[in-house]
Coordinates of C-alpha atoms and ligand atoms in Angstrom, one line a residue:
M1 CA -9.9 93.1 10.2
N2 CA -7.7 94.2 7.3
L3 CA -4.0 94.6 7.5
R4 CA -4.1 98.4 8.0
E5 CA -6.5 97.9 10.9
R6 CA -4.2 95.2 12.3
S7 CA -1.3 97.6 12.3
N8 CA -3.3 99.9 14.5
A9 CA -4.7 97.2 16.7
S10 CA -3.3 96.0 20.0
T11 CA -0.8 93.2 20.2
T12 CA -3.7 90.9 21.1
S13 CA -5.0 90.9 17.5
P14 CA -5.2 87.3 16.0
P15 CA -2.2 86.0 14.1
I16 CA -2.1 86.7 10.3
G17 CA -3.2 83.8 8.2
V18 CA -0.5 82.8 5.8
G19 CA -0.8 80.5 2.8
I20 CA 2.3 78.9 1.3
I21 CA 2.9 77.7 -2.3
G22 CA 5.4 74.9 -2.4
L23 CA 6.5 72.5 0.3
G24 CA 9.8 71.3 -1.1
R25 CA 13.3 71.8 0.3
I26 CA 12.7 75.4 1.3
G27 CA 8.9 75.6 1.5
A28 CA 8.8 72.8 4.1
L29 CA 11.2 74.8 6.3
H30 CA 9.2 78.0 5.9
A31 CA 6.0 76.1 6.7
D32 CA 7.6 74.5 9.8
H33 CA 8.7 77.9 11.0
L34 CA 5.2 79.4 10.3
M35 CA 3.6 76.5 12.3
N36 CA 6.1 76.6 15.2
A37 CA 8.3 79.6 15.5
I38 CA 6.8 82.8 14.0
R39 CA 5.1 85.3 16.3
G40 CA 2.0 87.0 14.9
A41 CA 1.3 84.5 12.1
R42 CA 0.0 81.1 11.5
L43 CA 0.0 78.8 8.5
V44 CA -3.5 78.1 7.3
R45 CA -3.1 76.6 3.8
A46 CA -0.5 75.1 1.5
A47 CA -0.5 74.5 -2.3
V48 CA 1.6 71.9 -3.9
D49 CA 1.6 69.9 -7.1
P50 CA -1.0 67.1 -7.3
A51 CA 1.5 64.2 -6.7
H52 CA 3.0 65.9 -3.7
K53 CA -0.4 66.7 -2.3
K54 CA -1.3 63.0 -2.5
K55 CA 1.9 62.0 -0.8
L56 CA 1.6 64.6 2.0
E57 CA -2.0 63.8 2.6
A58 CA -1.1 60.1 3.0
E59 CA 1.5 61.1 5.5
G60 CA -1.1 63.2 7.5
Y61 CA 0.3 66.7 6.8
P62 CA -1.2 68.9 9.5
I63 CA -2.4 71.8 7.3
P64 CA -5.1 71.7 4.6
L65 CA -3.6 71.2 1.1
T66 CA -4.7 72.2 -2.4
D67 CA -3.2 71.7 -5.8
D68 CA -4.7 75.1 -6.9
P69 CA -2.4 78.0 -6.0
G70 CA -5.1 80.5 -7.2
A71 CA -7.6 79.0 -4.8
L72 CA -5.1 79.4 -2.0
I73 CA -4.3 83.0 -2.8
N74 CA -7.9 84.0 -3.0
D75 CA -8.9 82.1 0.2
P76 CA -10.2 84.8 2.6
E77 CA -8.4 83.1 5.5
V78 CA -5.1 83.6 3.6
E79 CA -4.0 87.2 4.4
A80 CA -0.4 86.9 3.3
V81 CA 1.3 84.5 0.9
V82 CA 4.7 82.8 0.8
I83 CA 5.9 81.6 -2.7
A84 CA 8.3 78.7 -2.5
S85 CA 7.2 76.9 -5.8
P86 CA 9.8 76.1 -8.5
S87 CA 11.2 79.3 -10.1
T88 CA 9.4 78.6 -13.4
F89 CA 6.0 79.3 -11.6
H90 CA 7.1 82.4 -9.7
Y91 CA 5.9 84.9 -12.3
E92 CA 2.4 83.3 -12.6
H93 CA 2.0 83.1 -8.8
I94 CA 3.3 86.6 -8.3
V95 CA 0.7 87.9 -10.7
L96 CA -2.1 86.1 -8.9
V97 CA -0.9 87.5 -5.5
T98 CA -0.7 91.1 -6.8
E99 CA -4.2 90.8 -8.2
A100 CA -5.4 89.6 -4.8
R101 CA -3.5 92.5 -3.3
K102 CA -2.0 90.5 -0.4
P103 CA 1.4 90.8 1.2
L104 CA 3.9 88.6 -0.4
F105 CA 7.2 86.9 0.6
C106 CA 8.7 85.3 -2.5
E107 CA 11.7 83.0 -2.8
K108 CA 14.3 84.1 -5.3
P109 CA 14.1 84.6 -8.2
L110 CA 11.2 86.8 -9.3
A111 CA 10.9 84.7 -12.5
D112 CA 13.0 82.3 -14.5
N113 CA 13.7 85.0 -17.2
V114 CA 14.4 88.7 -17.3
P115 CA 11.3 89.9 -19.2
D116 CA 8.9 88.1 -16.8
A117 CA 11.0 89.2 -13.8
M118 CA 10.7 92.9 -14.9
K119 CA 6.9 92.5 -15.4
A120 CA 6.6 90.8 -12.0
A121 CA 8.5 93.7 -10.4
D122 CA 6.2 96.3 -12.1
K123 CA 3.1 94.4 -10.9
I124 CA 4.5 94.3 -7.4
R125 CA 5.3 98.1 -7.4
T126 CA 2.0 99.2 -9.0
S127 CA -0.1 97.0 -6.7
G128 CA 1.6 98.5 -3.7
I129 CA 1.6 95.2 -1.8
P130 CA 4.2 94.7 1.0
F131 CA 6.9 92.5 -0.7
Q132 CA 10.0 90.7 0.5
I133 CA 12.4 88.6 -1.5
G134 CA 14.1 85.5 0.1
F135 CA 17.7 86.7 0.5
Q136 CA 18.1 85.1 3.9
R137 CA 21.8 85.9 4.3
R138 CA 20.8 89.5 5.2
F139 CA 19.3 87.9 8.4
D140 CA 22.4 85.8 9.3
P141 CA 24.3 87.2 12.3
G142 CA 27.6 86.8 10.4
Y143 CA 26.6 88.8 7.4
R144 CA 24.7 91.4 9.6
R145 CA 27.8 91.9 11.8
A146 CA 30.0 92.3 8.7
R147 CA 27.6 94.9 7.3
Q148 CA 27.6 96.7 10.6
L149 CA 31.4 96.8 10.8
I150 CA 31.7 98.1 7.2
E151 CA 29.0 100.7 7.9
Q152 CA 30.9 101.8 11.0
G153 CA 34.0 102.4 8.8
C154 CA 36.0 99.7 10.5
I155 CA 37.6 98.6 7.2
G156 CA 37.7 102.0 5.5
V157 CA 36.6 102.2 1.9
P158 CA 35.6 98.8 0.4
E159 CA 38.0 97.8 -2.4
L160 CA 37.4 94.1 -3.0
F161 CA 34.6 91.6 -2.4
K162 CA 35.0 87.8 -2.5
G163 CA 32.1 85.5 -2.2
V164 CA 32.0 81.7 -2.2
T165 CA 29.1 79.4 -2.4
C166 CA 29.7 75.6 -2.9
D167 CA 26.9 73.1 -2.4
R168 CA 26.1 69.5 -3.3
I169 CA 24.6 69.2 -6.8
P170 CA 20.7 69.0 -6.7
S171 CA 18.8 66.9 -9.1
V172 CA 19.0 67.8 -12.8
D173 CA 15.1 68.1 -12.8
Y174 CA 15.6 70.9 -10.2
L175 CA 18.4 72.5 -12.1
K176 CA 16.3 72.6 -15.3
T177 CA 13.9 75.0 -13.5
S178 CA 16.6 77.0 -11.7
G179 CA 17.8 79.4 -14.4
G180 CA 21.3 78.1 -14.1
L181 CA 24.2 78.2 -11.6
F182 CA 24.4 82.0 -11.3
W183 CA 20.6 82.5 -11.0
D184 CA 20.4 79.8 -8.3
L185 CA 23.6 80.0 -6.3
G186 CA 25.4 83.1 -7.5
V187 CA 22.4 85.4 -6.9
H188 CA 22.9 85.1 -3.1
D189 CA 26.6 86.2 -3.5
F190 CA 25.6 89.1 -5.8
D191 CA 23.1 90.2 -3.2
A192 CA 25.6 89.8 -0.4
A193 CA 28.1 91.9 -2.4
R194 CA 25.6 94.7 -2.7
F195 CA 24.4 94.3 0.9
L196 CA 27.9 94.2 2.5
T197 CA 29.7 96.8 0.4
G198 CA 26.7 99.1 -0.1
L199 CA 27.9 99.4 -3.7
E200 CA 26.2 98.6 -7.0
I201 CA 27.7 96.1 -9.5
E202 CA 28.2 97.8 -12.8
S203 CA 29.6 95.0 -15.0
V204 CA 30.7 91.3 -14.8
Y205 CA 32.9 88.8 -16.6
A206 CA 32.2 85.1 -16.1
H207 CA 33.7 81.8 -16.9
G208 CA 32.1 78.4 -16.3
A209 CA 32.9 74.7 -16.7
V210 CA 31.1 71.4 -16.4
L211 CA 33.3 69.3 -14.1
V212 CA 30.7 67.5 -11.9
D213 CA 27.8 66.2 -14.0
K214 CA 28.0 66.0 -17.9
Q215 CA 24.1 66.3 -18.0
L216 CA 24.5 70.0 -17.4
E217 CA 25.9 70.4 -20.9
E218 CA 22.6 69.3 -22.3
I219 CA 20.8 72.1 -20.5
D220 CA 23.5 74.7 -21.3
D221 CA 24.4 75.1 -17.7
V222 CA 27.7 74.7 -15.7
D223 CA 28.5 73.3 -12.3
Y224 CA 31.6 75.5 -11.7
G225 CA 31.6 79.3 -12.2
L226 CA 33.8 82.3 -11.5
V227 CA 32.5 85.8 -11.9
I228 CA 34.6 89.0 -11.8
L229 CA 32.6 92.0 -10.6
R230 CA 33.3 95.6 -11.3
F231 CA 31.5 98.0 -8.9
S232 CA 30.4 101.5 -9.9
S233 CA 32.9 102.9 -7.3
G234 CA 35.7 101.2 -9.2
A235 CA 36.0 98.5 -6.5
M236 CA 36.4 94.9 -7.6
G237 CA 34.9 91.5 -6.7
V238 CA 35.0 87.8 -7.5
V239 CA 32.4 85.2 -6.9
H240 CA 33.1 81.4 -6.9
N241 CA 30.2 79.1 -7.3
A242 CA 30.3 75.3 -7.5
W243 CA 27.9 72.4 -7.3
R244 CA 30.7 70.5 -5.6
A245 CA 31.3 70.5 -1.8
P246 CA 32.1 67.0 -0.5
W247 CA 33.4 68.5 2.7
G248 CA 30.0 70.1 3.5
Y249 CA 28.1 73.2 2.6
E250 CA 30.4 76.1 2.1
I251 CA 29.7 79.8 2.0
R252 CA 32.1 82.7 2.7
A253 CA 32.2 86.5 2.2
E254 CA 35.2 88.7 2.5
V255 CA 35.4 92.5 2.0
Y256 CA 38.8 94.1 1.8
G257 CA 39.0 97.8 2.5
S258 CA 41.5 100.6 2.8
K259 CA 41.9 100.1 6.6
G260 CA 41.2 96.4 7.1
K261 CA 39.1 93.5 6.0
V262 CA 36.0 91.6 7.3
V263 CA 35.5 87.9 6.7
T264 CA 32.3 85.9 7.5
E265 CA 32.2 82.1 7.3
L266 CA 30.5 80.0 9.9
D267 CA 30.7 76.5 8.6
E268 CA 31.2 74.8 12.0
K269 CA 28.0 72.9 13.0
F270 CA 28.8 73.0 16.7
P271 CA 31.0 75.3 18.8
T272 CA 33.0 72.2 19.5
R273 CA 36.3 70.7 18.1
L274 CA 37.6 67.2 18.5
Y275 CA 41.4 67.1 19.0
D276 CA 42.7 63.5 18.3
Q277 CA 45.4 61.7 16.3
R278 CA 44.0 63.1 13.1
G279 CA 44.4 66.6 14.3
I280 CA 41.4 68.9 14.8
V281 CA 38.1 67.5 13.7
I282 CA 35.2 69.9 13.1
D283 CA 31.6 68.9 12.2
R284 CA 30.4 71.0 9.3
H285 CA 26.9 71.9 8.0
T286 CA 26.0 69.8 5.0
L287 CA 22.8 71.5 4.0
F288 CA 21.8 75.2 3.4
T289 CA 18.7 74.5 5.5
E290 CA 21.1 73.7 8.5
R291 CA 23.6 76.5 7.9
F292 CA 20.9 79.2 7.5
R293 CA 18.1 77.7 9.5
D294 CA 17.8 80.6 11.9
A295 CA 18.2 83.2 9.1
Y296 CA 15.3 81.5 7.2
R297 CA 13.2 81.8 10.3
D298 CA 14.2 85.4 11.0
E299 CA 13.5 86.6 7.5
I300 CA 9.9 85.3 7.7
Q301 CA 9.6 86.9 11.2
A302 CA 10.8 90.2 9.8
F303 CA 8.2 90.0 7.0
V304 CA 5.4 89.3 9.5
D305 CA 6.7 92.1 11.8
A306 CA 6.8 94.6 8.9
I307 CA 3.2 93.7 7.9
L308 CA 1.9 94.1 11.5
A309 CA 3.8 97.3 12.0
G310 CA 2.6 98.7 8.6
K311 CA 6.3 99.1 7.5
I312 CA 7.9 98.2 4.2
P313 CA 9.6 94.8 4.3
S314 CA 13.2 94.5 3.2
P315 CA 15.0 93.3 1.1
G316 CA 12.4 94.4 -1.4
V317 CA 11.7 94.3 -5.1
D318 CA 14.6 96.6 -6.1
D319 CA 17.0 94.2 -4.4
A320 CA 15.3 91.3 -6.1
V321 CA 15.7 92.9 -9.5
K322 CA 19.3 94.1 -9.1
A323 CA 20.7 90.7 -8.0
L324 CA 18.8 88.9 -10.7
L325 CA 20.1 91.3 -13.4
V326 CA 23.7 90.5 -12.2
A327 CA 23.0 86.8 -12.3
D328 CA 21.6 87.2 -15.8
A329 CA 24.6 89.3 -17.0
A330 CA 26.9 86.7 -15.5
T331 CA 25.1 83.9 -17.4
R332 CA 25.3 85.9 -20.7
S333 CA 29.0 86.7 -20.1
R334 CA 29.8 83.0 -19.6
K335 CA 28.3 82.3 -22.9
S336 CA 29.6 85.3 -24.9
R337 CA 33.0 85.4 -23.1
D338 CA 32.7 89.2 -23.0
W339 CA 32.2 91.7 -20.2
V340 CA 28.5 92.4 -19.7
Q341 CA 27.2 95.7 -18.4
I342 CA 24.3 95.5 -15.9
P343 CA 21.4 97.6 -17.1
L344 CA 20.7 100.4 -14.6
Ligands
LIG1 N1 16.6 81.3 -0.5 C1 17.2 80.1 -0.6 O1 18.3 79.9 0.0 C2 16.6 79.0 -1.4 C3 17.0 77.7 -1.2 C4 16.4 76.7 -2.0 C5 15.4 77.0 -2.9 N2 15.1 78.3 -3.1 C6 14.0 78.7 -4.1 O2 12.8 78.2 -3.7 C7 12.1 77.7 -4.8 C8 11.7 76.2 -4.5 O3 12.9 75.5 -4.4 P1 12.9 74.0 -3.7 O4 14.3 73.5 -3.7 O5 12.2 74.1 -2.4 O6 12.0 73.2 -4.8 P2 11.4 71.7 -4.6 O7 11.5 71.1 -6.0 O8 12.1 71.0 -3.5 O9 9.9 71.9 -4.2 C9 9.0 72.5 -5.0 C10 7.6 72.5 -4.3 O10 6.7 73.3 -5.1 C11 5.5 72.4 -5.4 N3 5.0 72.8 -6.7 C12 5.5 72.4 -7.9 N4 4.8 72.9 -8.9 C13 3.8 73.6 -8.3 C14 2.7 74.4 -8.8 N5 2.6 74.6 -10.2 N6 1.9 75.0 -8.0 C15 2.1 74.9 -6.6 N7 3.1 74.2 -6.1 C16 4.0 73.6 -6.9 C17 6.0 71.0 -5.3 O11 4.9 70.2 -5.0 C18 7.0 71.2 -4.1 O12 6.3 71.2 -2.9 C19 12.9 77.9 -6.0 O13 12.5 79.0 -6.6 C20 14.3 78.1 -5.5 O14 15.1 79.1 -6.2 C21 15.6 79.3 -2.3

C-alpha cells in the first residue's frame, strides 16, 4: 500500500514503517518516541556509524541496525525517514531520501553550508516529498500559546523580539560538525522570531566571544553570541546565545507589541517550589531533551499525521532555509563586524 492509498484507507491501515539515521542525543529520543509514543508509525530500522552500531548491538538495541544509510533508505519496509545524523551528513542523506521519494523528517540544519543547503532544498522541492524540519519549539505549548495570542492581536503590532538560548557546552567534536553557535543554537531563536512575530528577518548584526572554552578559537567559533535583528516591518530583535548555563537549560522568548507583550519561559521542571531558609527553590531542566521532550514527540506525531492525511507537513523547507540563512548571516556578521542582509 503506497502512502497515497494509505491516506484514503481506513484508520485500521498498518502503521507507517519509519527508518531513522542517527541514534545520538536527539535520534535516540526520536527513536524512543517512534517505538513507544507515536500513533500510526513504527520504527523498523536505524542507521548509525559502525562503532555506534557495535556498541548498540552489544547492548541489545531492540531494532535492526545498519551502518549503511543508503540501505536503510532503500529498504522497502522503510516508508518514511528521520534524519538525525551529524549535520555534516544531512546533505548526502537528504539527496538519498529525495531519490527514493520517501517522506522525510530532517533535524536542522539542511546542510552544514549554504550552497549544499540550497541544493538540498531544491531537491526536496522538485521531488515533491512530504518534508518537515526539526524546529520543535513550534510544537511547545508555551510557544504555541504565545503565537496564538499574537495572532489574536493581544499585544497589538509586534515591535521587538527577544530570544535567549543558553545550554551546557557539548563536546568540541560535536561543535566541529555543528556549523557554529548561530547554526546550532541561534537557528531555533531565529525560527522562533519568525514563527512568533509572523515577520521576516531582513538583516542582522552579530557579536561573539570565546569565554567558556578556548578550543573554540581553533575552529573559528564562539561560545557567547548576541545578534541584533532588523525585521522587514521595521521591528527589532535581539538573540542571546551561550554555551554556558550552570543553572540549567535556559530558553526564553519575548515579543513586545504596541498594546502589550508576551513572554514564554518554562524552565521549572516540576510545578512545585520548595520554600525553606534559602528562599524559594525550583528544580530546573538541565537538558533540552527534558525541556522539549513532549514537543519532540509532538513534532514527529504531526509529521506522521500529515503523511497519513495526505497533507503538507509544517514547518517545511522554506522555514528550514529562512532560519538557516539568518544563522549564516549572523555568522558572517560576527566575523566581518558589519550588518549583513539576508538574501530573499
Ligand atoms: N532540534 C533540536 O533541538 C536538536 C537537538 C540536538 C541535535 N539536533 C541536530 O540533530 C543532529 C544530530 O545531533 P546529535 O546531538 O544527536 O548528534 P550525536 O553526535 O549525539 O549523534 C549522531 C548519531 O549519528 C550517527 N552517525 C554518525 N555518522 C553517521 C553516518 N555517516 N551515517 C549514519 N549515522 C551516523 C552516530 O552513530 C550517532 O548515532 C545534528 O544535525 C543536530 O544539529 C537537533
